[in-house]
Short mmCIF file of C-alpha atoms (C1' of nucleotides) in Angstrom, two decimals:
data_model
loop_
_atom_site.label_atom_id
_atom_site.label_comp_id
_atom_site.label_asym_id
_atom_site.label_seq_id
_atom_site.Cartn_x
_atom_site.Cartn_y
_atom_site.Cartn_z
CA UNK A 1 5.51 161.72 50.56
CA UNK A 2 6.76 165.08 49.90
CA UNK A 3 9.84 165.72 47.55
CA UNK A 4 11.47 168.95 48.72
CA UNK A 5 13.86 170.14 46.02
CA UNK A 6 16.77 171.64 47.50
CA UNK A 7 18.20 173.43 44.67
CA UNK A 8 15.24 175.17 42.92
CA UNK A 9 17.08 176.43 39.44
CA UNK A 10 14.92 179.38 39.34
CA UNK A 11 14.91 181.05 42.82
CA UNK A 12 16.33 184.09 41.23
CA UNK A 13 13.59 184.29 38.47
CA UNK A 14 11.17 183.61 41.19
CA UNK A 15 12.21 186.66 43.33
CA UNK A 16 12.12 189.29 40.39
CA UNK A 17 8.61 188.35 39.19
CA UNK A 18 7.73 188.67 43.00
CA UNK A 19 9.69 191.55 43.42
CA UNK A 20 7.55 193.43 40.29
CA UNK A 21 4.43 192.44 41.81
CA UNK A 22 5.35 193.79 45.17
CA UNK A 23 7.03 197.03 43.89
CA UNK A 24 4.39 197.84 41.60
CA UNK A 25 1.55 197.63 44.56
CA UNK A 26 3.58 198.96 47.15
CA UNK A 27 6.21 201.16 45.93
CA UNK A 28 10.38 200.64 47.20
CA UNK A 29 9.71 202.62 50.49
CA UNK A 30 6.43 200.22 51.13
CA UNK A 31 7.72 197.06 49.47
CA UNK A 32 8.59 194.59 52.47
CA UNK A 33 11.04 191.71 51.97
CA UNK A 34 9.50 189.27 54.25
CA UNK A 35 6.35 189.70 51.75
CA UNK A 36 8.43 189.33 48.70
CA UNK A 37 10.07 186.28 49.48
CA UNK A 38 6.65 184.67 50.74
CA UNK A 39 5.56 185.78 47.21
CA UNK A 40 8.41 184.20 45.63
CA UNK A 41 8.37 181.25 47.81
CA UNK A 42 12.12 181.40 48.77
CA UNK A 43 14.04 181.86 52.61
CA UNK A 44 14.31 185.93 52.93
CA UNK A 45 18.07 185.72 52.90
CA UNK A 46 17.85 184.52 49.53
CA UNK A 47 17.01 188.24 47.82
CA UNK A 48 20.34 188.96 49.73
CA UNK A 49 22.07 186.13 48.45
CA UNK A 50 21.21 187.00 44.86
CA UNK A 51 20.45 190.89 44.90
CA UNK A 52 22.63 192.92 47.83
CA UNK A 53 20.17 194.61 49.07
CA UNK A 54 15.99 195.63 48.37
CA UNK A 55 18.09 198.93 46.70
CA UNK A 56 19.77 196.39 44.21
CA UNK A 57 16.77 194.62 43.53
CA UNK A 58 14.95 197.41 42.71
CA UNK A 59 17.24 198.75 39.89
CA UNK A 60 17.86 195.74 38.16
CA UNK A 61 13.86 195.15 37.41
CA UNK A 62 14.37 199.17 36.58
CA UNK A 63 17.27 197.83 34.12
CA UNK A 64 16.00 195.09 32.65
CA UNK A 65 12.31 195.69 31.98
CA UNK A 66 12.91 199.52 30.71
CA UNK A 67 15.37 198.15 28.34
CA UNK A 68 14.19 195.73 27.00
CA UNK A 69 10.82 197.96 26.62
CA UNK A 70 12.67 200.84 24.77
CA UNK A 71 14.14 198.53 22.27
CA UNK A 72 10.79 197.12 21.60
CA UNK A 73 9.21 200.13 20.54
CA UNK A 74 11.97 201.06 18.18
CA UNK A 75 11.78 197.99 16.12
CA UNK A 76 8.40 198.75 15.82
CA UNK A 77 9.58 201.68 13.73
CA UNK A 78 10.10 201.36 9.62
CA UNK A 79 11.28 205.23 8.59
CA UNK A 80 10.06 203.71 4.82
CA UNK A 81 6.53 203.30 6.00
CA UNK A 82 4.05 206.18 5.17
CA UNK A 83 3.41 208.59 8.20
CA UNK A 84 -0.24 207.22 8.48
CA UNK A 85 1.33 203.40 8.81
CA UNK A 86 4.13 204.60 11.48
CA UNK A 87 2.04 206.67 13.28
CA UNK A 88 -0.39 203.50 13.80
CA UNK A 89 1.78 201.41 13.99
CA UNK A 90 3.49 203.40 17.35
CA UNK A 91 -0.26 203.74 18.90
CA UNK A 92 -0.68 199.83 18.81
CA UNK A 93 2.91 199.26 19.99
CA UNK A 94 2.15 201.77 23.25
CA UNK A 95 -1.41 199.88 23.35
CA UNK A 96 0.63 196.15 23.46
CA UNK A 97 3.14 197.36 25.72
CA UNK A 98 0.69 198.45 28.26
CA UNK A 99 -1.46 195.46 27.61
CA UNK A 100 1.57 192.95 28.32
CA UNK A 101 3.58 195.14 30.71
CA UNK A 102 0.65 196.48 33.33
CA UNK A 103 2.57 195.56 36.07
CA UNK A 104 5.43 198.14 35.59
CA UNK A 105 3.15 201.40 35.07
CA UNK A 106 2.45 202.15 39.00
CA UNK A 107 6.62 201.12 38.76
CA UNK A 108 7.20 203.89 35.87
CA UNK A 109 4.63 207.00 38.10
CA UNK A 110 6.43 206.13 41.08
CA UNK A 111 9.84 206.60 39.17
CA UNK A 112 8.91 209.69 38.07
CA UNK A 113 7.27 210.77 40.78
CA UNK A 114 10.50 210.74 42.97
CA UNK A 115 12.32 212.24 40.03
CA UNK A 116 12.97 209.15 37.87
CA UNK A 117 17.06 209.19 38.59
CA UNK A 118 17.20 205.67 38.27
CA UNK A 119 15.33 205.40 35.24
CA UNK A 120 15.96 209.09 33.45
CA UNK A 121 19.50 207.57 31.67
CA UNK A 122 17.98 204.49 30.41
CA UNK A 123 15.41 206.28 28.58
CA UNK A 124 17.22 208.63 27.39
CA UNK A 125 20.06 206.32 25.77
CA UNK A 126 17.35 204.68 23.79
CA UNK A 127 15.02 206.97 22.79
CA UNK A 128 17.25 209.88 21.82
CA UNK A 129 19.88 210.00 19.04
CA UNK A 130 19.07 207.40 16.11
CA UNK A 131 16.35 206.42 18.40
CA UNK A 132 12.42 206.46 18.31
CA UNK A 133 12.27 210.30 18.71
CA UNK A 134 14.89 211.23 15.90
CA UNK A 135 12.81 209.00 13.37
CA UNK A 136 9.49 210.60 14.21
CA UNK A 137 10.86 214.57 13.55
CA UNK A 138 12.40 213.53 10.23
CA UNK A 139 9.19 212.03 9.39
CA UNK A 140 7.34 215.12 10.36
CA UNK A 141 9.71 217.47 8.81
CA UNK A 142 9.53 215.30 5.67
CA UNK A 143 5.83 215.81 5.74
CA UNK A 144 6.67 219.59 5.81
CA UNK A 145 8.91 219.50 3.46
CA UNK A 146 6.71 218.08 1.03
CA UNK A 147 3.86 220.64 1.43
CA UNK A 148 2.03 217.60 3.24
CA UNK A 149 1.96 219.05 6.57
CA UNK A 150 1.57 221.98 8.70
CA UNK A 151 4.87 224.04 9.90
CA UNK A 152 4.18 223.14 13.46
CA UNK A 153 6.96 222.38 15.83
CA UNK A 154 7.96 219.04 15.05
CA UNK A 155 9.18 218.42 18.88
CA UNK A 156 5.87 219.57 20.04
CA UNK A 157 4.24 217.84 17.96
CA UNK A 158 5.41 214.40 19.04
CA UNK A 159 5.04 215.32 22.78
CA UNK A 160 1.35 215.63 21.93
CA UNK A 161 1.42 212.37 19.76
CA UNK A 162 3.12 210.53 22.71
CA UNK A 163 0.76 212.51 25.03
CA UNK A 164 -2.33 211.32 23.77
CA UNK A 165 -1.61 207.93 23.45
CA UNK A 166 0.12 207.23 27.38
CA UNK A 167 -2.04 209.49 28.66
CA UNK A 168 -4.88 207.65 28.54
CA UNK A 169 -3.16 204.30 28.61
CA UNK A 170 -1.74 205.38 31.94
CA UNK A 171 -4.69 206.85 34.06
CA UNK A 172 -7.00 204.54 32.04
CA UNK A 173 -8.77 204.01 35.49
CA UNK A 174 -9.28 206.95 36.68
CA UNK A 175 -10.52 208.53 33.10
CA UNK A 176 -12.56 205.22 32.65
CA UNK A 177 -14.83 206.32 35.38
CA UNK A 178 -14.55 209.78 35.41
CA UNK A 179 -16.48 209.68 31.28
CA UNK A 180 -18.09 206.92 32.62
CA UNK A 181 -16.69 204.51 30.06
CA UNK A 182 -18.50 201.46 30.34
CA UNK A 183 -17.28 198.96 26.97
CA UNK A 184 -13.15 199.57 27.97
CA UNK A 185 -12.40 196.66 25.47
CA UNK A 186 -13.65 198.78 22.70
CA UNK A 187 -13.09 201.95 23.99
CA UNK A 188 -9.57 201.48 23.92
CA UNK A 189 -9.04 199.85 20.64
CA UNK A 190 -11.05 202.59 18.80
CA UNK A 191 -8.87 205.07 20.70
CA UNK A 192 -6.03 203.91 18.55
CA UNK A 193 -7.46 204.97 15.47
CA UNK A 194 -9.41 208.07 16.73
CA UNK A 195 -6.00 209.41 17.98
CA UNK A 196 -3.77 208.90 15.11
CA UNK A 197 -7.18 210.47 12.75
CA UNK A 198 -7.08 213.51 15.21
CA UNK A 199 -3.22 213.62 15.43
CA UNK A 200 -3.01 213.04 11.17
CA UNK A 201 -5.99 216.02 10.72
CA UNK A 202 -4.16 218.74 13.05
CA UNK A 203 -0.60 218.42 10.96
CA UNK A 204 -2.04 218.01 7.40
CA UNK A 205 -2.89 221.19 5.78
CA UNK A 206 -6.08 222.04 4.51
CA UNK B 1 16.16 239.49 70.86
CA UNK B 2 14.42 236.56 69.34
CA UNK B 3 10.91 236.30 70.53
CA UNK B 4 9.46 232.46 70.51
CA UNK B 5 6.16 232.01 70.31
CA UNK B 6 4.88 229.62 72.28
CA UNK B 7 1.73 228.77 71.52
CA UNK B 8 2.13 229.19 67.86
CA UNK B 9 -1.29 230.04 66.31
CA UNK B 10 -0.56 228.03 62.81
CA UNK B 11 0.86 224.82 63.91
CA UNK B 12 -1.69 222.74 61.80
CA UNK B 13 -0.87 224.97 58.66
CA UNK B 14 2.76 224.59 59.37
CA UNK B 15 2.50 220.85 59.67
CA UNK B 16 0.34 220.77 56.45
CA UNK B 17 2.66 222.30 54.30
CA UNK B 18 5.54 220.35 55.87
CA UNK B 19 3.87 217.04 54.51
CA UNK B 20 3.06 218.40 51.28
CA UNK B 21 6.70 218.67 50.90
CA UNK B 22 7.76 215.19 52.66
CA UNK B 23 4.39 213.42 50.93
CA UNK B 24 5.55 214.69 47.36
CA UNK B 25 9.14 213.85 48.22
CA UNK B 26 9.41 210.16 49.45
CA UNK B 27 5.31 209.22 49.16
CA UNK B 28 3.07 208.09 52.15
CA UNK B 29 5.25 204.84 53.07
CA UNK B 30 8.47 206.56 52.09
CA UNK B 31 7.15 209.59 54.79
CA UNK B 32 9.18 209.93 58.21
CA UNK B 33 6.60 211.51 60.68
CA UNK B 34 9.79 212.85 62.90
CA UNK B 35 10.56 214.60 59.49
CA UNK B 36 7.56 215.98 59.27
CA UNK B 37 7.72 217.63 62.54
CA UNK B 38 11.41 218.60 61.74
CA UNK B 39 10.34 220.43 58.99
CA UNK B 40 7.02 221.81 60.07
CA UNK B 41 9.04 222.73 64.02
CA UNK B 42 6.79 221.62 66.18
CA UNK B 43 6.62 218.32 67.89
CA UNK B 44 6.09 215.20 66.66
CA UNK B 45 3.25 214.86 68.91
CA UNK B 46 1.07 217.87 67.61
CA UNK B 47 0.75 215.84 64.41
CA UNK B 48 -0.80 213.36 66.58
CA UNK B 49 -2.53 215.96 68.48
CA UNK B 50 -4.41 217.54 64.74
CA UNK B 51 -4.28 214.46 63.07
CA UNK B 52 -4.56 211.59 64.29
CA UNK B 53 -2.41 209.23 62.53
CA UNK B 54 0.08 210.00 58.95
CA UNK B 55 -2.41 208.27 56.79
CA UNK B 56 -5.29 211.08 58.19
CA UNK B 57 -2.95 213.63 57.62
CA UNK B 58 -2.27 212.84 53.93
CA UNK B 59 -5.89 212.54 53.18
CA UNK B 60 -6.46 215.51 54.68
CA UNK B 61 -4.19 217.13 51.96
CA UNK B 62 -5.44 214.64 49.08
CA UNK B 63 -9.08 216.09 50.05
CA UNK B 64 -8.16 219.92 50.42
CA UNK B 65 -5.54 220.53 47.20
CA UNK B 66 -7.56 218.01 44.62
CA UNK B 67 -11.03 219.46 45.86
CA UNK B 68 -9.82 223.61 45.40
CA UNK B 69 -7.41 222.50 42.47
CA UNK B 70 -10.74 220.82 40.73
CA UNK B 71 -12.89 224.05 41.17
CA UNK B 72 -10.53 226.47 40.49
CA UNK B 73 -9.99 224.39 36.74
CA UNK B 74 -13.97 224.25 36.26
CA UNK B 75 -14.45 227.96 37.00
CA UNK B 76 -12.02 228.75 34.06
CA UNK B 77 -14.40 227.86 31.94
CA UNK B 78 -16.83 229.87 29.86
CA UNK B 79 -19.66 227.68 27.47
CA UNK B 80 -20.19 231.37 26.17
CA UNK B 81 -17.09 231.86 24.80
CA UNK B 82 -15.86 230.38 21.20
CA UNK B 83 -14.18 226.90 21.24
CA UNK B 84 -10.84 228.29 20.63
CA UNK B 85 -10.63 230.19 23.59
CA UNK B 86 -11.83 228.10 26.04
CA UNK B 87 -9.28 225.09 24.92
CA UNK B 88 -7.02 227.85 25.25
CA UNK B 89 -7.95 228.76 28.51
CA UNK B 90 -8.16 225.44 29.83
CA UNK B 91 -4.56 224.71 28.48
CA UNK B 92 -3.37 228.05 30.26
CA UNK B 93 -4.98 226.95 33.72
CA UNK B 94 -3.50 223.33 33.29
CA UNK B 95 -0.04 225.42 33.08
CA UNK B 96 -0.97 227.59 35.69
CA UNK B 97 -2.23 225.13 37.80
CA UNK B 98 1.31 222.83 37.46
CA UNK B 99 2.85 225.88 37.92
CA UNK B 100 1.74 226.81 41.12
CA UNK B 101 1.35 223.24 42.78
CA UNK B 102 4.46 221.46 41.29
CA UNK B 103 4.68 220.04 44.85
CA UNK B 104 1.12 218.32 44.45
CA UNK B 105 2.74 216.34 40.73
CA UNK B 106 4.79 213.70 42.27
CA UNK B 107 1.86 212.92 45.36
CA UNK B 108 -0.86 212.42 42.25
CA UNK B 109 1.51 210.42 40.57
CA UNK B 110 1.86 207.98 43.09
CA UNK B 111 -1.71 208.13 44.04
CA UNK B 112 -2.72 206.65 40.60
CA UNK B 113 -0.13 204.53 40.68
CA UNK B 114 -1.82 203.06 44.01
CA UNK B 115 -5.21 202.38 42.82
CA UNK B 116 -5.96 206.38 43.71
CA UNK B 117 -8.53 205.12 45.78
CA UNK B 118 -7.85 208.19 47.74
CA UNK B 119 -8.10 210.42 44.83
CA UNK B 120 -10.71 208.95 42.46
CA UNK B 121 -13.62 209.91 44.02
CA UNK B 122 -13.04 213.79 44.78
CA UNK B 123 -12.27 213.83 40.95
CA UNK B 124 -14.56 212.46 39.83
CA UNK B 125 -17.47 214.31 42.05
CA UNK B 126 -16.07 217.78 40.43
CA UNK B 127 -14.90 216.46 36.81
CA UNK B 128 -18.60 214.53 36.00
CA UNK B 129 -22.10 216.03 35.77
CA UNK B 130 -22.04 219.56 34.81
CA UNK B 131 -18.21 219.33 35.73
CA UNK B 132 -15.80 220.36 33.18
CA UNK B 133 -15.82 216.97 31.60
CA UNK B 134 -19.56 218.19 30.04
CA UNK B 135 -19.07 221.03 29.34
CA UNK B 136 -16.25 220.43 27.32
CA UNK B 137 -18.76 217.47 25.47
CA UNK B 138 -20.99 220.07 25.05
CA UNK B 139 -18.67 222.23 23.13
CA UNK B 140 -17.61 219.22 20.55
CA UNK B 141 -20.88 217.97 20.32
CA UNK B 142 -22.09 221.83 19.34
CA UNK B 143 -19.36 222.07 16.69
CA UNK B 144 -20.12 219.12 14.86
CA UNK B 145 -23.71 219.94 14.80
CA UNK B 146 -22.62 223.65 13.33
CA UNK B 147 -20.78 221.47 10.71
CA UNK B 148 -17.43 223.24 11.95
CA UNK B 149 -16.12 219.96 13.14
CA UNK B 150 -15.78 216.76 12.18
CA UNK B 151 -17.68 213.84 13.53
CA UNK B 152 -14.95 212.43 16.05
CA UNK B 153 -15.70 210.74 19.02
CA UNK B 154 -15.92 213.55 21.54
CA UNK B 155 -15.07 211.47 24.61
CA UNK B 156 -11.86 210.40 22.77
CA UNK B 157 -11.19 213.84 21.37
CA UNK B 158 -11.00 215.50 25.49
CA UNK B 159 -9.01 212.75 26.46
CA UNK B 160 -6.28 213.64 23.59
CA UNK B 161 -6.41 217.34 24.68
CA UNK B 162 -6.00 216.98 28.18
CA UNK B 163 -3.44 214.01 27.29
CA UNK B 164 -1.38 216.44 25.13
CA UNK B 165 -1.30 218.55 27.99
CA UNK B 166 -0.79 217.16 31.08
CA UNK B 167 1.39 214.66 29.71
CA UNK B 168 3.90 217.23 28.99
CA UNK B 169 3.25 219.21 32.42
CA UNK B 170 3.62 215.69 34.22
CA UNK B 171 7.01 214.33 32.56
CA UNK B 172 8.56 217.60 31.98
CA UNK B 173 11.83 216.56 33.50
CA UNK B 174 11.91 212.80 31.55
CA UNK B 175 11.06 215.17 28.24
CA UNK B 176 13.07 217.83 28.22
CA UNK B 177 16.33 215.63 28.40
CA UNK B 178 14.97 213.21 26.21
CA UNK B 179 14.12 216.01 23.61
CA UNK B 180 17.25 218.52 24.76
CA UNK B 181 14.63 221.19 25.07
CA UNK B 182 17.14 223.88 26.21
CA UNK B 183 14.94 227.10 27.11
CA UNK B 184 12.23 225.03 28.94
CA UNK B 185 10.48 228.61 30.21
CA UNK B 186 10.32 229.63 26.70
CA UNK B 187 8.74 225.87 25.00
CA UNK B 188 6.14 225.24 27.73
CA UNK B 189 4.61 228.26 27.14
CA UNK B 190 4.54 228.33 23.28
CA UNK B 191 3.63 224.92 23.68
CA UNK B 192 -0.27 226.45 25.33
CA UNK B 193 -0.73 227.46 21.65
CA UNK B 194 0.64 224.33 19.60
CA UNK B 195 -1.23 222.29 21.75
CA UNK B 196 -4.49 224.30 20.79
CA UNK B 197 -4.03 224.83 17.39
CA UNK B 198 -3.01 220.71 16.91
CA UNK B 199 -6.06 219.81 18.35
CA UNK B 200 -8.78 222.68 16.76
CA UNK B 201 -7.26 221.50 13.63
CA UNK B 202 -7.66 218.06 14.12
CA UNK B 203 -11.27 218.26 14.81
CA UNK B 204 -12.21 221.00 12.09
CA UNK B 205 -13.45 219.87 8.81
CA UNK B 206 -11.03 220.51 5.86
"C1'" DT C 1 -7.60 226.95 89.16
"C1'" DT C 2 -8.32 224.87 84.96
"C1'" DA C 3 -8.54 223.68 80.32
"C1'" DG C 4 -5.89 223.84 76.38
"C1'" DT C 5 -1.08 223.09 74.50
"C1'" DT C 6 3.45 221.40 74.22
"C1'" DT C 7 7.20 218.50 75.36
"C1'" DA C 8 10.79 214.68 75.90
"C1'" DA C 9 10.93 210.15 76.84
"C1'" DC C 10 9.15 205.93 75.91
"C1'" DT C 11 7.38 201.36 73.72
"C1'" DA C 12 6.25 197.58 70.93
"C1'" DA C 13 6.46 196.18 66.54
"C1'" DA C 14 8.45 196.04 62.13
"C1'" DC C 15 12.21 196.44 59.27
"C1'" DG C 16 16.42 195.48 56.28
"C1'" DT C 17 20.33 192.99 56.77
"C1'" DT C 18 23.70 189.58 58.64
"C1'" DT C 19 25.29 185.39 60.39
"C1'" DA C 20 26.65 180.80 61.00
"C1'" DG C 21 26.00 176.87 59.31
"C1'" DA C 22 23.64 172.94 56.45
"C1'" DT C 23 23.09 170.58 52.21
"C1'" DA C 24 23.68 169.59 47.44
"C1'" DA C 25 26.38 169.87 43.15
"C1'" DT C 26 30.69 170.31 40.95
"C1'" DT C 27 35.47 169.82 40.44
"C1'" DA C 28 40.10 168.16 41.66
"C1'" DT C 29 43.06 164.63 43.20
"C1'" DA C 30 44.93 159.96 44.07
"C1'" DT D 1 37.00 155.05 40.09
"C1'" DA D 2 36.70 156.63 44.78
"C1'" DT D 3 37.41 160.21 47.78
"C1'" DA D 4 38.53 164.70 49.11
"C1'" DA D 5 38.05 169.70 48.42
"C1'" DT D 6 35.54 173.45 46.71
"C1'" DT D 7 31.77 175.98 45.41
"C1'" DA D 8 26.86 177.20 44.97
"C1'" DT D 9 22.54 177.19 47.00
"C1'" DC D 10 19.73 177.48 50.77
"C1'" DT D 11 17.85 177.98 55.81
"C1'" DA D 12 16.54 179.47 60.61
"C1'" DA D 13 17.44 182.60 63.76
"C1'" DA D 14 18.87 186.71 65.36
"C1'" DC D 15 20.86 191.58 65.15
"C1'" DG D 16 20.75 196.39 65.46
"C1'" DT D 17 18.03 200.11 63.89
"C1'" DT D 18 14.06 202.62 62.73
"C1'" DT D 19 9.29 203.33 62.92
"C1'" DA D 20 4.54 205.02 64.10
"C1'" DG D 21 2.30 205.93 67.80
"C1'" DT D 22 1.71 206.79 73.29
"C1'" DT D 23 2.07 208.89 77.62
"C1'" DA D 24 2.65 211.48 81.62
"C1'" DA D 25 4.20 215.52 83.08
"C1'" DA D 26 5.04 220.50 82.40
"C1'" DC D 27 3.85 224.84 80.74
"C1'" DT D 28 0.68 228.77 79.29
"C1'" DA D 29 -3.12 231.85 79.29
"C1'" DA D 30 -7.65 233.07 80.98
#
DNA sequence: TTAGTTTAACTAAACGTTTAGATAATTATA
DNA sequence: TATAATTATCTAAACGTTTAGTTAAACTAA
């Protein structure tokens, strides 16, 4: 004999992990409700009950999960490490955050592929102002203060920093195949040493 | 008088470039074929008529832009020339190349974030074997044999520069208010040079 | 005439959303 | 404590709209 619960206490938990899957393969525009609430295993009017609309739904994984993401990666962040340590440190935290958060990359392209409104403020209150970005140039203009480093840009210089590291991580795929990668595993944990090496050589001076 | 052509002899180009616009703007799913005929003015039909369904017609584009777009990258380059110039070139084409097919950014964007089943295989066909991809190699590999650079994983080291600069090319919008870059013109292009001399002096021995 | 184009009108299916109501859980009242 | 009222959770079915794709007829040029 069956035992149908009635009230499931997690109907709305169930819908947003269903929702992520279905938004990440399909997009909003191709995301279908009837397939996210088969996913989720609850009655189609329930995404309505809980979220207003597919629209509503939509932003609050956008909320949450970019967030809570944002806040991660500044923790990460100790201005009294050396720049070698922080530097590291922010390649593994990009490399874990992909690792643990695949699901919302296709999420993040499509974002900014359709010009990231939803998303642009979010990232922008936490990484600017106090934030990962204004710890990074006064580490770099520390380095050039003390004779350490190069006078390069210190704003371009993180672009490329954060460049190198999400590029890859992002259109690992693609790249994986195109230099016919075959040991990814590896590949990809080297990378996070190779890059901050590279990134540490080009701002030291000689 | 207004004269109206009938049969108008560039109704396939017109609908072409009419997708590229509605493609880049609300992706394949997110597409309104009525639009598309809106835009291009012709009947919805004649998209029909030259293609034969919306998913034909965007892998029409897919095949044409990525195909000329991959050529036109690979003939930039020179093996004769010194290693600083032809990372320099290749960072001015990626510039020129965003430049002049901003409209094709947010349609690759959501292609990788699909899989890019679409997309994979055209790049890698023209980045792989003899593609830019080894001649670059060839380049690194050269330099650390001359003892001019060190001995970095070269396959690592052309995924940093081409993640330093399409990263920036790709997220410009997300950056530039995350960074309150204010002359935009003015920091992309000194940024062709940073980006260069960052990643020469990251690989060259101290 | 005839083959190649172009059109408006059409269809069947799919879609997001709403509805009306059922059931279970919680709270208020006597 | 027992019962009534209220609220929260859930469902099946349907609604009105939008969609990609079709079609049959009309027009054009040779």
């Amino acid at each position: 004999m069956e035992i149908k619960e009635k009230h499931s206490p997690n109907a709305e938990e169930k819908i947003l992990s269903a929702a992520i899957k279905e938004f990440a393969e399909f997009g909003l525009a191709g995301a279908r409700v009837d397939r996210i609430a088969n996913r989720a295993e609850v009655n189609k009017a329930m995404i309505y009950y809980y979220f207003r609309s597919k629209e509503n739904l939509y932003q609050t994984i956008i909320n949450r999960h970019f967030t809570r993401i944002g806040k991660l990666l500044e923790e990460k962040i100790d201005p009294e490490d050396s720049p070698e340590l922080i530097f590291f440190k922010l390649a593994q935290s990009y490399d874990a955050v992909f690792e643990k958060n695949g699901e919302l990359v296709p999420i993040f392209l499509r974002e900014v592929a359709s010009g990231g409104d939803r998303m642009n403020k979010i990232l922008v209150d936490i990484l600017t102002k106090k934030g990962l970005v204004a710890k990074l140039q006064q580490i770099i203009d520390r380095g050039k203060r003390n004779g350490l480093f190069r006078k390069v840009d210190s704003r371009q210089a993180i672009i490329s920093f954060v460049g190198m590291n999400l590029y890859y991580l992002i259109m690992s795929p693609i790249v994986n195949s195109v230099l016919e990668i075959k040991n990814q595993k590896e590949f990809r944990q080297k990378r996070q040493k190779e890059v901050v090496d590279l990134f540490l050589h080009g701002l030291e001076v000689k």
